Structures are given as structure tokens and as C-alpha cells.
Coordinates of C-alpha atoms in Angstrom, one line a residue:
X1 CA 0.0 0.0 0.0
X2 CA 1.2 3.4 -0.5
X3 CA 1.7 6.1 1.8
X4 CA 0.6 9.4 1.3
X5 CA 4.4 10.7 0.6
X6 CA 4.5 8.0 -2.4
X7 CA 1.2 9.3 -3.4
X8 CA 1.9 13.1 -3.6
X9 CA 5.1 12.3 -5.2
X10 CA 3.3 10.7 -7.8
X11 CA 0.9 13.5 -8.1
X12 CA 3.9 16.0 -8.8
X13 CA 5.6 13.5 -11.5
X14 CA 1.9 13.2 -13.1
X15 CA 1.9 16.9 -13.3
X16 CA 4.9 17.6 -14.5
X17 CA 4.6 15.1 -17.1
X18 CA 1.2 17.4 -17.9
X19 CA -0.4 13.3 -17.7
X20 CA -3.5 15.1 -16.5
X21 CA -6.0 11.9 -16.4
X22 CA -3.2 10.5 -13.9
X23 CA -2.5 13.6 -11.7
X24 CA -6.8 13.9 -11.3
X25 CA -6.9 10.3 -10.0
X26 CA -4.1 10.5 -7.4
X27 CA -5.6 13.8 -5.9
X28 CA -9.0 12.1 -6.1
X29 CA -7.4 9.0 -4.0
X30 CA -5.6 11.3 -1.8
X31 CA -8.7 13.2 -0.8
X32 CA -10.4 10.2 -0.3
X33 CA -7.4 9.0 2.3
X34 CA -7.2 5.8 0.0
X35 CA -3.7 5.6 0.7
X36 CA -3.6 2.1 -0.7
X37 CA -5.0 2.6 -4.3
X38 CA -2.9 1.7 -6.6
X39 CA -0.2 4.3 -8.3
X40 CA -0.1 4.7 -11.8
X41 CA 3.5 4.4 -13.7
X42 CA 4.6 8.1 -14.4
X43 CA 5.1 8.8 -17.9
X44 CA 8.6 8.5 -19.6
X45 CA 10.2 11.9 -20.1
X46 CA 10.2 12.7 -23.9
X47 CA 13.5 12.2 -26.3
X48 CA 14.6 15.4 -26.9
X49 CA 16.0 15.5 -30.8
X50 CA 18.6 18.5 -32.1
X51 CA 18.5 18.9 -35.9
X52 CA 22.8 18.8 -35.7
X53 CA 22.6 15.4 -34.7
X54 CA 22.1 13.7 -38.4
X55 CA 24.8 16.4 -39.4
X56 CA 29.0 15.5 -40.4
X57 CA 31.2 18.4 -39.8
X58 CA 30.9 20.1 -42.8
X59 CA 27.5 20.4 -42.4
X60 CA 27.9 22.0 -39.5
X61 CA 30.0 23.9 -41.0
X62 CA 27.9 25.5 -43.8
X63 CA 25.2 25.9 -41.1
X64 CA 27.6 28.0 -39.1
X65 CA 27.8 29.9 -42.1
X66 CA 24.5 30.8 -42.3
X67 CA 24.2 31.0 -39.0
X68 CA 26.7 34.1 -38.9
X69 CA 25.2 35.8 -41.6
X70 CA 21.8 35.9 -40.8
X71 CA 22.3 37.1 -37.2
X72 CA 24.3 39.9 -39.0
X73 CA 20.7 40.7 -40.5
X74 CA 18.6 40.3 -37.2
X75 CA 21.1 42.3 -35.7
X76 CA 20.7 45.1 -38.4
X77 CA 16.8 44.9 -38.1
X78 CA 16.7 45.1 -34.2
X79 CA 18.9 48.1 -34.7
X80 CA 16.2 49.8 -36.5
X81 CA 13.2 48.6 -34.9
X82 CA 12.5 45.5 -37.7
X83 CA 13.0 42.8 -35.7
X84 CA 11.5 42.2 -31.8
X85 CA 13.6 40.6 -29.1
X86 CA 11.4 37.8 -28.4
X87 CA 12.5 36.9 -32.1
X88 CA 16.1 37.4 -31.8
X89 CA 15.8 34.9 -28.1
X90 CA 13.7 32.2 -30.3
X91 CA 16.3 32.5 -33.0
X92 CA 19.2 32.3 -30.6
X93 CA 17.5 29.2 -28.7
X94 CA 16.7 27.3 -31.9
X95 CA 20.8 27.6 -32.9
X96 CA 22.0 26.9 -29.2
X97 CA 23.0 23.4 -30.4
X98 CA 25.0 24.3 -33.5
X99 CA 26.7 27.5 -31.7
X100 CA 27.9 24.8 -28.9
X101 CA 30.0 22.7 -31.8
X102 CA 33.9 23.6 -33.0
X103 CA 32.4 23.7 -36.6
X104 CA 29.5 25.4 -35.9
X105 CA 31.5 28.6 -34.3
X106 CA 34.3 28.3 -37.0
X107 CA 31.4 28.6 -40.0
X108 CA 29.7 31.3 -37.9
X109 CA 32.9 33.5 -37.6
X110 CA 33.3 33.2 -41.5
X111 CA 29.7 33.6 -42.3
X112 CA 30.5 37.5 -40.8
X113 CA 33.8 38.2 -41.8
X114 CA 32.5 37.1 -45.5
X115 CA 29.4 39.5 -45.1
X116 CA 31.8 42.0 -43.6
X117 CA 33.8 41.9 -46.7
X118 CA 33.4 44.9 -48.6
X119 CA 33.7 47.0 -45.4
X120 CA 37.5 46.2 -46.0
X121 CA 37.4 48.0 -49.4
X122 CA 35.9 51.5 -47.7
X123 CA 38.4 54.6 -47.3
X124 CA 41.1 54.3 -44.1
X125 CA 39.7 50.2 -43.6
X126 CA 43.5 49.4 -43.9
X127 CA 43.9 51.9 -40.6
X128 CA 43.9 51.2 -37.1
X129 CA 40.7 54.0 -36.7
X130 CA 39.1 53.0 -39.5
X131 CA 39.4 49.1 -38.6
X132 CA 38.3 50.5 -35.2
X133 CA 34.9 52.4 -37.1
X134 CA 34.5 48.9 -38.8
X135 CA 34.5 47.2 -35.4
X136 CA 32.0 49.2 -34.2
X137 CA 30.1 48.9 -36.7
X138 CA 29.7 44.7 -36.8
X139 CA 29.2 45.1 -32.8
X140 CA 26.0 47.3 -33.1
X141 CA 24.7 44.4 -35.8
X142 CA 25.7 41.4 -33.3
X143 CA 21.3 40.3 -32.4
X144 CA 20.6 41.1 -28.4
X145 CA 18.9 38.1 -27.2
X146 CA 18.8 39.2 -23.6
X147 CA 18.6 42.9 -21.5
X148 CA 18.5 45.9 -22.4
X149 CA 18.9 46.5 -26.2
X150 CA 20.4 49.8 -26.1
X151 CA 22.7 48.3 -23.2
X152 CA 23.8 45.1 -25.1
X153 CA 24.4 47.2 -28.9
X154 CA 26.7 49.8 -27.0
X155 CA 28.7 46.9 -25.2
X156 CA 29.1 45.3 -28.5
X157 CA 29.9 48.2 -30.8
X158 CA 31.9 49.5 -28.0
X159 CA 34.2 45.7 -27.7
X160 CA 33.7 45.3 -31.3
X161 CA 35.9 48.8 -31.8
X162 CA 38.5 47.4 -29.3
X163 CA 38.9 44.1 -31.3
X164 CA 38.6 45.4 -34.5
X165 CA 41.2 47.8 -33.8
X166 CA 43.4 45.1 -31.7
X167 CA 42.9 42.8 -34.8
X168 CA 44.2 45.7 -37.2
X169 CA 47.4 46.3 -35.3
X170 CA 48.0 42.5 -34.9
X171 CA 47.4 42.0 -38.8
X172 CA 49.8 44.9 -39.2
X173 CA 52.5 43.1 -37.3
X174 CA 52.0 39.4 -38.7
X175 CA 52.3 41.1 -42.3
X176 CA 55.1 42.9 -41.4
X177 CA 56.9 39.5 -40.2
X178 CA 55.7 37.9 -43.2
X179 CA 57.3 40.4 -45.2
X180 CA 60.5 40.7 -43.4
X181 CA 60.6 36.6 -44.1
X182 CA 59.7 36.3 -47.5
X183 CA 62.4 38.9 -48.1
X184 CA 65.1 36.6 -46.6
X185 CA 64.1 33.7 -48.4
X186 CA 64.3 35.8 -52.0
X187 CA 67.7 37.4 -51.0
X188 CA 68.5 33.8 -50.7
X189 CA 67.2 32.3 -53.6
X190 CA 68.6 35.3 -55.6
X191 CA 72.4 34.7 -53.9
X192 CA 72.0 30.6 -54.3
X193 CA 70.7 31.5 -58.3
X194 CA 73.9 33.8 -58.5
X195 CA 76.5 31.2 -57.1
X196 CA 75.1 28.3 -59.1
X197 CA 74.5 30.3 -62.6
X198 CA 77.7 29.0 -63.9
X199 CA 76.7 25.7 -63.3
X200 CA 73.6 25.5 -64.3
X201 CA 74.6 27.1 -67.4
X202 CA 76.4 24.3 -68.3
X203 CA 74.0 21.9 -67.2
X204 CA 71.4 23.3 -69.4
X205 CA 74.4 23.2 -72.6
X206 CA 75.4 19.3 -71.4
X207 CA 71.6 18.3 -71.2
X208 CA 71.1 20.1 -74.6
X209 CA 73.7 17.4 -76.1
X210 CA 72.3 14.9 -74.4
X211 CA 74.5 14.8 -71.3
X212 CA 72.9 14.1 -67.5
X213 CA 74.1 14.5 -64.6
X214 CA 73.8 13.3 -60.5
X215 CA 70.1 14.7 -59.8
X216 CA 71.3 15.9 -56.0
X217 CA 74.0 18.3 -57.5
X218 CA 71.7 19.4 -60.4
X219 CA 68.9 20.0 -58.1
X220 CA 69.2 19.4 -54.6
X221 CA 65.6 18.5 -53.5
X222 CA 64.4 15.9 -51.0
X223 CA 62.8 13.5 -54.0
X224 CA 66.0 13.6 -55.2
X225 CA 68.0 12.9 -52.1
X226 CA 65.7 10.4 -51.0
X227 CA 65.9 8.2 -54.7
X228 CA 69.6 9.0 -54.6
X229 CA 70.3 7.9 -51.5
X230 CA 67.8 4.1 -52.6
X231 CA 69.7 4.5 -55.5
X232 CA 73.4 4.5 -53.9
X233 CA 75.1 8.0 -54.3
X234 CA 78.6 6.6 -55.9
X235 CA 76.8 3.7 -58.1
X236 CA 74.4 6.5 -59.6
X237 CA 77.5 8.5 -60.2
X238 CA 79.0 5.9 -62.0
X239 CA 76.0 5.1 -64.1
X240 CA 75.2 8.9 -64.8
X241 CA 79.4 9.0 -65.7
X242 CA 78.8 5.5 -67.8
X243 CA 76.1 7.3 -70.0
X244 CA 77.7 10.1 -70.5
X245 CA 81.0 8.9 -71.9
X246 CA 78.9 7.4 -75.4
X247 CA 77.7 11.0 -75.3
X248 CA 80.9 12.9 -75.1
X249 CA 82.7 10.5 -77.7
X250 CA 79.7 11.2 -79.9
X251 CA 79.9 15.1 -79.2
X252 CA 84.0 15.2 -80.5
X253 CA 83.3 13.1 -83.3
X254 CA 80.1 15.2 -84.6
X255 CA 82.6 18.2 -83.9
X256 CA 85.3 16.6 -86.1
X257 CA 82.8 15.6 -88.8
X258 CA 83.1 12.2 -88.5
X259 CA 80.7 9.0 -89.1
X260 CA 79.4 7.1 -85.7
X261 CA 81.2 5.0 -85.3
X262 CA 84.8 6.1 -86.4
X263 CA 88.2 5.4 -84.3
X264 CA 90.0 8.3 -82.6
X265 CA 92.7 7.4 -82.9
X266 CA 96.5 9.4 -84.3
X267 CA 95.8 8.6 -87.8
X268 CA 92.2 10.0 -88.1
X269 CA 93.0 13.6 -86.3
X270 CA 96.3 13.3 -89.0
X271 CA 93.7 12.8 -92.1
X272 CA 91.2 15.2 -91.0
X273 CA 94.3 17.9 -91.0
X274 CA 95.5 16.4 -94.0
X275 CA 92.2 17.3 -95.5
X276 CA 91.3 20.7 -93.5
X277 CA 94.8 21.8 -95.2
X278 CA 93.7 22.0 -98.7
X279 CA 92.1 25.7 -98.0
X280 CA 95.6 26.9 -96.5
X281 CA 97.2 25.4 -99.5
X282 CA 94.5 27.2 -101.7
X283 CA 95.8 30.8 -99.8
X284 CA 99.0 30.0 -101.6
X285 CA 97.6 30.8 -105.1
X286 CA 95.8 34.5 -104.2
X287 CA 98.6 36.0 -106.2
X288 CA 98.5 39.2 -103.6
X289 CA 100.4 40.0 -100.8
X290 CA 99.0 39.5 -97.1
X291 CA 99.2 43.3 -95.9
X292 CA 99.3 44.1 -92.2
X293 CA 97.4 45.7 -90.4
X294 CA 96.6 47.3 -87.2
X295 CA 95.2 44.9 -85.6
X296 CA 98.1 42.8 -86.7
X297 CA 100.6 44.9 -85.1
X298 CA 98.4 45.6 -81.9
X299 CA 98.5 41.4 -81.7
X300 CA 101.9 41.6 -82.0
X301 CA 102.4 44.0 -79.3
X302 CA 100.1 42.0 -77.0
X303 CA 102.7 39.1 -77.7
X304 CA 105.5 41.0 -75.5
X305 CA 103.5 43.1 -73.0
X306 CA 104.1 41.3 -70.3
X307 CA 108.0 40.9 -70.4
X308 CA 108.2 45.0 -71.6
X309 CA 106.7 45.6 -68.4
X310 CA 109.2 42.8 -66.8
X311 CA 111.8 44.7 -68.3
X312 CA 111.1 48.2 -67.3
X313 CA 111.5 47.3 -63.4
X314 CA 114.1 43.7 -64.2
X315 CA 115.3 44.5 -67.5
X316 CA 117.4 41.5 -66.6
X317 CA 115.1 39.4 -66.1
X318 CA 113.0 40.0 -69.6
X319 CA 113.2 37.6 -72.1
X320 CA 115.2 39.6 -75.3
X321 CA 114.3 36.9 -77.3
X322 CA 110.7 37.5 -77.2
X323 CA 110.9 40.7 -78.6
X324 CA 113.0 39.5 -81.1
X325 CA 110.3 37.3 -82.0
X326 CA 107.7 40.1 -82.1
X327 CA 109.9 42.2 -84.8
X328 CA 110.7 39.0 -86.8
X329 CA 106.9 38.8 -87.6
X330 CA 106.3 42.9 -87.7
X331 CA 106.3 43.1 -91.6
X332 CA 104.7 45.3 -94.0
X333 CA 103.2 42.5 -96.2
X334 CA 104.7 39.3 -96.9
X335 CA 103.1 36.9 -99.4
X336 CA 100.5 34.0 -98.9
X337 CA 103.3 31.0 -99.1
X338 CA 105.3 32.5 -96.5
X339 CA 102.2 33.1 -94.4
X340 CA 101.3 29.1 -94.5
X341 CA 105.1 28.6 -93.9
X342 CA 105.2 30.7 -90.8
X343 CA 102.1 29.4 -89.2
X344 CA 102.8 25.8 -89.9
X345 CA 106.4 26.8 -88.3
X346 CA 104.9 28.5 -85.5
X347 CA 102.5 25.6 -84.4
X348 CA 104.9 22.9 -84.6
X349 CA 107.6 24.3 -82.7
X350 CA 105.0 25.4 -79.7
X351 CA 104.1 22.2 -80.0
X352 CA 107.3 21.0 -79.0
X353 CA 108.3 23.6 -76.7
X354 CA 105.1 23.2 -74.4
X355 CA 107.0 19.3 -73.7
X356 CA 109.4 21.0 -72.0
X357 CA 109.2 21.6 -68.0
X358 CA 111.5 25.0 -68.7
X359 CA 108.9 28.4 -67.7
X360 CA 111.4 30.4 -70.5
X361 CA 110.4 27.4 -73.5
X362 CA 106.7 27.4 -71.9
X363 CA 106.6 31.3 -72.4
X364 CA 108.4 30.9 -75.8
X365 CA 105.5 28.3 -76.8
X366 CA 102.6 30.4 -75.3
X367 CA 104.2 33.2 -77.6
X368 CA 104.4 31.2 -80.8
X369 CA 101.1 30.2 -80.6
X370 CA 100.0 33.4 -80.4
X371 CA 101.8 34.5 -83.4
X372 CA 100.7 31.7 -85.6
X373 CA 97.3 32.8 -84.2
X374 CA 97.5 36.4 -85.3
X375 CA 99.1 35.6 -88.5
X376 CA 96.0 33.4 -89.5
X377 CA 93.7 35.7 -87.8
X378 CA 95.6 38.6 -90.9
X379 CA 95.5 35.9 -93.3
X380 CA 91.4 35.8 -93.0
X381 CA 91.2 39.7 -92.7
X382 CA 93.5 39.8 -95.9
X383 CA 90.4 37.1 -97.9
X384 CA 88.0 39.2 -96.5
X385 CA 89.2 42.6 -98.2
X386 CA 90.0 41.3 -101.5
X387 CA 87.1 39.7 -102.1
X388 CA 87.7 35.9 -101.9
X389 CA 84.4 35.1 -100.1
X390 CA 84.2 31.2 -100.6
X391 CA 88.1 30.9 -99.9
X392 CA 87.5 32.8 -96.7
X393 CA 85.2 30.7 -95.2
X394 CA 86.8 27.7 -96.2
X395 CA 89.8 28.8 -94.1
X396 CA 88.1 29.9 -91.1
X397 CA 85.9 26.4 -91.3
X398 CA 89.1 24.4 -91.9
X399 CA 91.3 26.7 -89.4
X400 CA 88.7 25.8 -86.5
X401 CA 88.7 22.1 -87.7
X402 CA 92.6 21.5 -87.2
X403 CA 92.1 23.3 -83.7
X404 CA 89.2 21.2 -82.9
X405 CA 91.5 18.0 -83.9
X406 CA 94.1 19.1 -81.8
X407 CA 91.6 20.0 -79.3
X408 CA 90.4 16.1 -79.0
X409 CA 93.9 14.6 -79.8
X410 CA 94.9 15.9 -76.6
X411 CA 91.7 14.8 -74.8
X412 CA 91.9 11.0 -76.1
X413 CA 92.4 8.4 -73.6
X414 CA 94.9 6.3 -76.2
X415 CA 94.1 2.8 -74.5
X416 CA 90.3 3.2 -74.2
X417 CA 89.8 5.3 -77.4
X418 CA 87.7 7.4 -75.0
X419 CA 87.5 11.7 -74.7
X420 CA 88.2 12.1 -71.3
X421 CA 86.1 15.2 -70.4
X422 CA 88.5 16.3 -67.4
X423 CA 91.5 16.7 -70.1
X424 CA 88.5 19.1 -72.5
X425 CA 88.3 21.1 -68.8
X426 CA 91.5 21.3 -68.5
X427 CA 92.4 22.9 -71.8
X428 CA 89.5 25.2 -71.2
X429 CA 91.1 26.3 -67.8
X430 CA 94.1 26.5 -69.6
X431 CA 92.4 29.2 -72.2
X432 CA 93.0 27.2 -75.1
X433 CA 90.1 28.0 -78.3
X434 CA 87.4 25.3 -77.6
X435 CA 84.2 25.9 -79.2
X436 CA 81.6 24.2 -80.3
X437 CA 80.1 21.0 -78.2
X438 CA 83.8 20.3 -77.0
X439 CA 83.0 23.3 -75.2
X440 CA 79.8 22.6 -74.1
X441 CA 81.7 19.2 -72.4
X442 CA 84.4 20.8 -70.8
X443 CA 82.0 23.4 -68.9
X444 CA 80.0 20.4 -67.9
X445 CA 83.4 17.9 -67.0
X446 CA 84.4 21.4 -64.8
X447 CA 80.7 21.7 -63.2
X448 CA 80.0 18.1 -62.8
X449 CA 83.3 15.9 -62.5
X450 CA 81.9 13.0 -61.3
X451 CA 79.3 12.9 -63.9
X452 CA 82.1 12.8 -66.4
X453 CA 84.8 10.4 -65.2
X454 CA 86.0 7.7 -67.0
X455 CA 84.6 4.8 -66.5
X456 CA 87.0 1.4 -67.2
X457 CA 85.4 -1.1 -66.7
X458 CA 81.4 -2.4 -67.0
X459 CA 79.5 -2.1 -63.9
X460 CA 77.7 -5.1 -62.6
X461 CA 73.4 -4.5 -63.2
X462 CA 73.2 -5.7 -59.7
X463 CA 75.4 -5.5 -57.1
X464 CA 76.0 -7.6 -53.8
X465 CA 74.5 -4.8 -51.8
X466 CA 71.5 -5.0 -53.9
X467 CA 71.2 -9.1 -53.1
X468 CA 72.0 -8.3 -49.2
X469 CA 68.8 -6.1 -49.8
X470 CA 66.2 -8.5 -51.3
X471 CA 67.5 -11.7 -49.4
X472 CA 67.6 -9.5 -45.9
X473 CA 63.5 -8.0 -47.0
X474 CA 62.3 -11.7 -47.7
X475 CA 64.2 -13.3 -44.8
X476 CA 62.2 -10.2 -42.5
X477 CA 58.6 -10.8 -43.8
X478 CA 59.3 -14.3 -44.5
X479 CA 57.6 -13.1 -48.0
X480 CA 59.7 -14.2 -50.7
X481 CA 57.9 -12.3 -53.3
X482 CA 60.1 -9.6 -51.7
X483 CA 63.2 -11.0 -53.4
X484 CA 61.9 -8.6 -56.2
X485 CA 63.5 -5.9 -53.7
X486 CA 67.0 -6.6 -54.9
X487 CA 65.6 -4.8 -58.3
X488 CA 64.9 -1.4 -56.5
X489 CA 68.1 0.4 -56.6
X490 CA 69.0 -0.6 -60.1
X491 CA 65.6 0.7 -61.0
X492 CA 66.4 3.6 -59.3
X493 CA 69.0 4.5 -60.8
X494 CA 67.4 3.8 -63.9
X495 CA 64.9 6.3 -63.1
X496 CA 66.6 8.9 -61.9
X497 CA 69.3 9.0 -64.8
X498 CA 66.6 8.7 -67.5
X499 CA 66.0 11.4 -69.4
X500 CA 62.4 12.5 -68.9
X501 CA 63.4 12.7 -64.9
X502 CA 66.3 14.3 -65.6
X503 CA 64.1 17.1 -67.9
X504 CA 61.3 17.1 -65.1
X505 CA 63.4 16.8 -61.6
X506 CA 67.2 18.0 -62.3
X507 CA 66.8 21.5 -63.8
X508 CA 67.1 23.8 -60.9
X509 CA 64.0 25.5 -59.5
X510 CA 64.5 28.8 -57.8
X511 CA 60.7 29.4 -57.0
X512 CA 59.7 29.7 -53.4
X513 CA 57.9 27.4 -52.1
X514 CA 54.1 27.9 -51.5
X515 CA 54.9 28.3 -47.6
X516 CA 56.8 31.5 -48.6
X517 CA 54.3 32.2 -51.3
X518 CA 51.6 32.2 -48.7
X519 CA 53.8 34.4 -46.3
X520 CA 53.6 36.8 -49.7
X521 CA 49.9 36.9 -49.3
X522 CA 50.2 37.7 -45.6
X523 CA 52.5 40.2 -46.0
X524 CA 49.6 42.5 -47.4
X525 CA 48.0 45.4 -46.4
X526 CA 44.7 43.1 -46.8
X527 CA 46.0 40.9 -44.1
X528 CA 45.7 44.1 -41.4
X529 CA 42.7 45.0 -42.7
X530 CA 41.3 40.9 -42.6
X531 CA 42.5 41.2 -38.6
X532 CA 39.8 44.0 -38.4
X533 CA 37.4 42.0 -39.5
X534 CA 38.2 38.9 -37.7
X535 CA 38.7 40.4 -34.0
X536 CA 35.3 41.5 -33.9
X537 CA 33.5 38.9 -35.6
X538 CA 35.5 35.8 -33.0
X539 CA 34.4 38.0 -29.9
X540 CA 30.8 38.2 -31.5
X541 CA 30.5 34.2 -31.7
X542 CA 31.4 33.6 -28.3

């Protein structure tokens, strides 16, 4: 039986529960004293259901978004009278839920800074007062749900000033920071694009002939380092140097005019001369004089500068036989067989001299070659002013042959048959006339020497280490399917000396990266003037 306690507590459940055919039988049963009738079950409270629970996060989201724009709009109407509070407390009761969730505020603080967005485009917006005037502004339009409306729109504009105005001055100092940065990393870029131009100037002429090189000292990026380092930094060096050598035999034999396949060996550079001195032969049988000139006679002076000026502080110390040299050559006009005679003289006996470990016979060489250099370069001016077009070019084309043979001669490994491309840097160090794609090697052999050395001997397509590899990965997983590991390096190498990766990942890049391209945005005056908008409209969704 129940006692009277049980039965008023019932009564106040029933009530509550607004069961009203309930609550009117227990007071009936209480009045009556019949403390022992029986109690009926109170009703189950009623689910309560939110609309945000069947939404994801991005839902949210975009409901946030509206959310913040539209109270923008009750705001404005309860400013002018439009819009009762009662309205404005529904409204705010309705989104409670979806103001309580992370992507609910987030959407609502970019619903108003998007509808405050042309208020950044007004006169002084950019400016601490004016971001302070916006500010204001998106306080008075924040909805009063509670109090005093006058009360609550003067709180808000007056906070919405102080965080508009506090957003401002902080956007001012990130976008200052972001420009002092983004100016650091372009100094750098600029000094790193200054140091490297020589080299990447060569790189660009060796890939243009078909040369590649090692892609972490074309273009140092993490891909690269990461595949390099798979790859095995002195075995891709090897392979990058083992493709290049076909290309730099190929290069000096295109250079010299020759087929494919032809040997370079003594007796093909002696041919090629052999044919190449037919047009000096031909300069024989001009029938005119070769006249000098003044840039003839300024070469010649050139010869002996530096041992004149030896000689005016050590005359002892000058070479007299230099000079003697100079005025041998220093002749009005001389004819066209004694001008082949000379040159021919000239280049053999600096030839020979430059054999010799003595500094006066090296200076003696330097200075013949030279001479026999001027007296062609008067020879060509000589075909030029009479008239004798074809046999000009003939002797200029034929003139940088022989230089190119001798050029290659030089740089001809005699055992292999090989153009060693350190020996083509060497002579280009050296200041000796390359030109051509023998230049475009030696700049590349001096950029990129391990790309370029000589390899000896064939390199095994698989090496020990790359066994150790695919035996130790199957042996781990017990998987032997991952035997096919031992491929991975050699097919890294493969890749990364190809020459589509070379074309896409070893040209240098001197872009900044979007991190710094984003500090670029940041360092805006929009950036300030986004801080105005975004103080006030975070404090507002709180």
C-alpha cells in the first residue's frame, strides 16, 4: 500500500509530465485517504531530438555559415526597430546546439567576416581607426537576445571597436613578419641562383647534347636525395658518368665531322688535317700580298706586353728573345706562301716547346702560338678585303677544324679510345680556343666531374649490396615475393638517370615554395585590414 508521501510524489511526477488523467486520479485518491490505491506508472520523459545530430562536420559547418550571416541581418533589423527581441531569443534558442559545436562557431565567424567583406574595401579600412569604425560597426549588428537593447548594442559596438582595432594592429605586425621573411628567403634564392649560374649554365648546354648528370648536384631536392640515397650515391655517379661517356665520344666526333662509329685514334686527327689543309694550300695561289694591319701589329704588341713591363722594373730578367720574335713577324706585307710557312712553323715548334718543364720554352711556346694565331687571324682579314668570299670561309671552317683535332687529340684516352672530359676542362682552364660542343663538355666535365669520369670497366646491373637487400627483406617478412626488392636500386638508378626525370626533376628551381608564397599573401596590407574584420567577428560568436 502506499503512503501518502508515495502518493503526492506521484501526483507531482503526473503533473509535470502534464499526464493530466493521472494527476486527477491521485488527488481524487488522496482526498479520499485511500492511501492504498494503486499508483499509476509516471510517464517517460520525452527524447529530446537536435537537428545537428544527423549532421557530419561540414554540415555543420555550412550551417555556421549561415548561422553568422543571418544574425548579422537580425542584428541590423533590431537596430532599426524591424525585428523584436522575443525573435532574436527564439532564433538564438533554436541555434544553441550548433553555436555549442567547434564547426559550428568556425562557420559562424566566416559567415560574418564574408558578409563584412566589402567594409575592408571602404576609405582608411586598412587603418587602425578605421578598422576601429568597422568594429564598431559589426558590434552594433551582433542580435541582443537578452537585457537591455540599447545596453547590449553599446557593449558590443563599443568591444567590437577594441577588437577590431586590436585585430588591425596585430594583422599589421604578422604582415610585417611575413614580409621581413619572404624577403630573406628571396635574397637567398637570388644569392644561391647567382652562385650556381655558372653551373647551371652548363648543365642546361650538357643536357642540350644529351648529357645528365647526379640529380642531388643538379637539383638538390628531397625526392631527389631520398631516390639518390635508394639508389646509392657513388653507383648513380657511376652510371650517370657510364652514359655520359657514349655522349661525349659522340659530341667530339660530330665536332670533327666524323661517321658514328669512327676510331679516334692518331691517324684520323692526321687525315682530318690532311684534308682541313687544302684551304691553306689554296691561300698560296691568291697572287696578292697579305698586308698588315693594325690589328696585326696591336696582336703583336700584345705578344711581348708582359715581359716589356718585366723589363722596365728587371730588365734582366725580360726575355730579349721575345721581342726578337715580335719584330721578326712585324712586316709590312709578306706573301701568302710564306704566311702558311710561318704558321705551320709556328704551331709545330710550340708544340714542341710546351714538352718542355723549362717556364722560358713554356713562355716561348705560349708566344708562338699566339703569333701563328695572329698571322691566320691577318691571313682571314687579308680574304675578306679582297674579295675571296668562298676561300674565306673555307679557311676559317678548316682553321677551327685542325684546332678542334688538336683540341680532341689531346683529350683521347689512347688505350680506351675514350675523350676524357677532365682533359676538355683542363684545356679550357688553360684558355686554349674550344668551341663548339667540346665546349659545351668541358664546362659540364668542370661543373659536374663526377658525372664525367671515365669509366674502365662495366659495372655489374646488380650488385652484392642489392642481393643483401632483397634476401635481408624476404628473410624479414618471410615473404619471398620480396626478393623482387634486390631490383629497387637498379631501378632507381634507372629512373633517376633517364631522361624525362632528368628534364622534369634535375633543372634547378628557384621558386619559393608555396609556404613562402603564402607568407607573400600575408604580408599584405589586406591581411591588417582581414585582422579587423576577424577580431570582432571571433568576440561576437562567443
Amino acid at each position: 500500500m502506499p503512503t501518502k508521501g508515495e502518493l503526492e510524489s506521484a501526483l507531482r511526477n503526473a503533473d509535470a509530465a502534464g499526464d493530466t488523467v493521472a494527476a486527477k486520479a491521485l488527488a481524487n485518491a488522496l482526498k479520499a485517504g485511500q492511501f492504498d490505491a494503486p499508483v499509476p506508472a509516471a510517464p517517460a520523459a520525452p527524447e529530446t531530438y537536435s537537428p545537428i545530430d544527423d549532421m557530419g562536420t561540414g554540415e555543420r559547418f555550412l550551417a555556421g555559415v549561415g548561422k553568422g550571416m543571418t544574425d548579422l541581418a537580425y542584428g541590423a533589423g533590431q537596430l532599426v526597430g524591424m525585428v523584436p527581441q522575443e525573435t532574436i531569443a527564439e532564433k538564438a534558442r533554436i541555434d544553441a546546439p550548433l553555436a555549442e559545436t567547434a564547426a559550428g562557431t568556425a562557420g559562424e565567424i566566416t559567415g560574418k567576416v564574408a558578409a563584412a567583406i566589402p567594409a575592408a574595401f571602404a576609405p582608411y579600412a586598412a587603418t587602425v581607426p578605421g578598422a576601429a569604425v568597422i568594429g564598431t560597426g559589426l558590434g552594433l549588428l551582433e542580435p541582443v537576445a537578452e537585457g537591455d537593447v540599447l545596453t547590449g548594442k553599446a557593449t558590443s559596438g563599443a568591444l567590437g571597436a577594441a577588437f577590431g582595432a586590436s585585430g588591425q594592429k596585430l594583422g599589421q605586425t604578422i604582415g610585417s613578419m611575413a614580409q621581413s621573411r619572404i624577403a630573406s628567403v628571396l635574397d637567398d634564392i637570388a644569392s644561391r641562383r647567382a652562385q650556381r649560374s655558372v653551373m647551371d649554365e652548363a648543365l642546361m648546354a650538357g643536357r642540350d647534347i644529351g648529357l645528365v648528370a647526379e640529380p642531388t648536384m643538379a637539383n638538390p631536392t628531397l625526392i631527389n636525395r631520398t631516390l639518390e640515397g635508394l639508389a646509392g650515391k657513388i653507383s648513380t655517379a657511376q652510371r650517370v658518368a657510364e652514359k655520359n661517356q657514349g655522349v661525349i665520344n659522340a659530341a667530339a666526333r660530330r665536332e670533327l665531322g666524323l661517321p658514328e662509329n669512327a676510331p679516334l685514334t692518331d691517324d684520323t686527327f692526321s687525315a682530318i688535317r690532311d684534308t682541313a689543309g687544302q684551304a691553306y694550300e689554296a691561300v698560296k695561289q691568291i697572287g696578292q700580298p697579305i698586308r698588315a694591319d693594325k690589328s696585326y701589329i696591336d696582336d703583336l704588341r700584345g705578344v711581348v706586353a708582359a715581359n716589356q713591363r718585366l723589363a722596365q722594373d728587371f730588365p734582366e730578367m725580360a726575355d730579349p728573345g721575345l721581342q726578337d720574335f715580335a719584330n721578326s713577324l712585324a712586316k709590312d706585307q709578306f706573301s701568302p706562301e710564306n704566311a702558311i710557312e710561318v704558321i705551320k712553323k709556328l704551331r709545330f715548334d710550340a708544340k714542341t716547346l710546351f714538352k718542355s718543364d723549362d717556364p722560358a720554352k713554356q713562355a716561348l711556346a705560349k708566344a708562338y702560338k699566339k703569333g701563328a694565331q695572329s698571322v691566320e687571324d691577318l691571313v682571314a682579314r687579308n680574304l675578306k678585303q679582297i674579295g675571296a668570299d668562298d676561300l674565306y670561309e673555307s679557311f676559317v671552317d678548316s682553321r677551327q677544324l685542325i684546332a678542334k683535332t688538336y683540341s680532341v687529340e689531346e683529350a683521347v684516352n689512347k688505350g680506351s679510345g675514350n675523350v676524357v672530359a677532365s682533359k676538355l676542362a683542363k684545356q679550357l682552364e688553360k684558355g686554349k680556343p674550344i668551341s663548339g660542343e667540346l665546349k659545351d663538355v668541358a664546362r659540364f666535365a668542370a661543373s659536374f666531374p663526377r658525372a664525367t669520369q671515365e669509366i674502365r670497366s662495366s659495372m655489374p646491373g646488380i650488385s652484392p649490396l642489392d642481393y643483401a637487400l632483397g634476401f635481408g627483406t624476404a628473410a624479414g617478412t618471410q615473404n619471398p615475393a620480396m626478393m623482387a626488392s634486390l631490383l629497387a636500386r637498379p631501378a632507381a638508378r634507372e629512373l633517376i638517370t633517364s631522361a624525362p626525370y632528368q628534364q622534369m626533376m634535375g633543372t634547378p628551381s628557384y621558386s619559393p615554395s608555396l609556404l613562402t608564397q603564402s607568407l607573400g599573401l600575408l604580408g599584405t596590407p589586406r591581411t591588417a585590414t582581414a585582422g579587423a574584420l576577424l577580431g570582432p567577428s571571433i568576440y561576437t560568436s562567443e
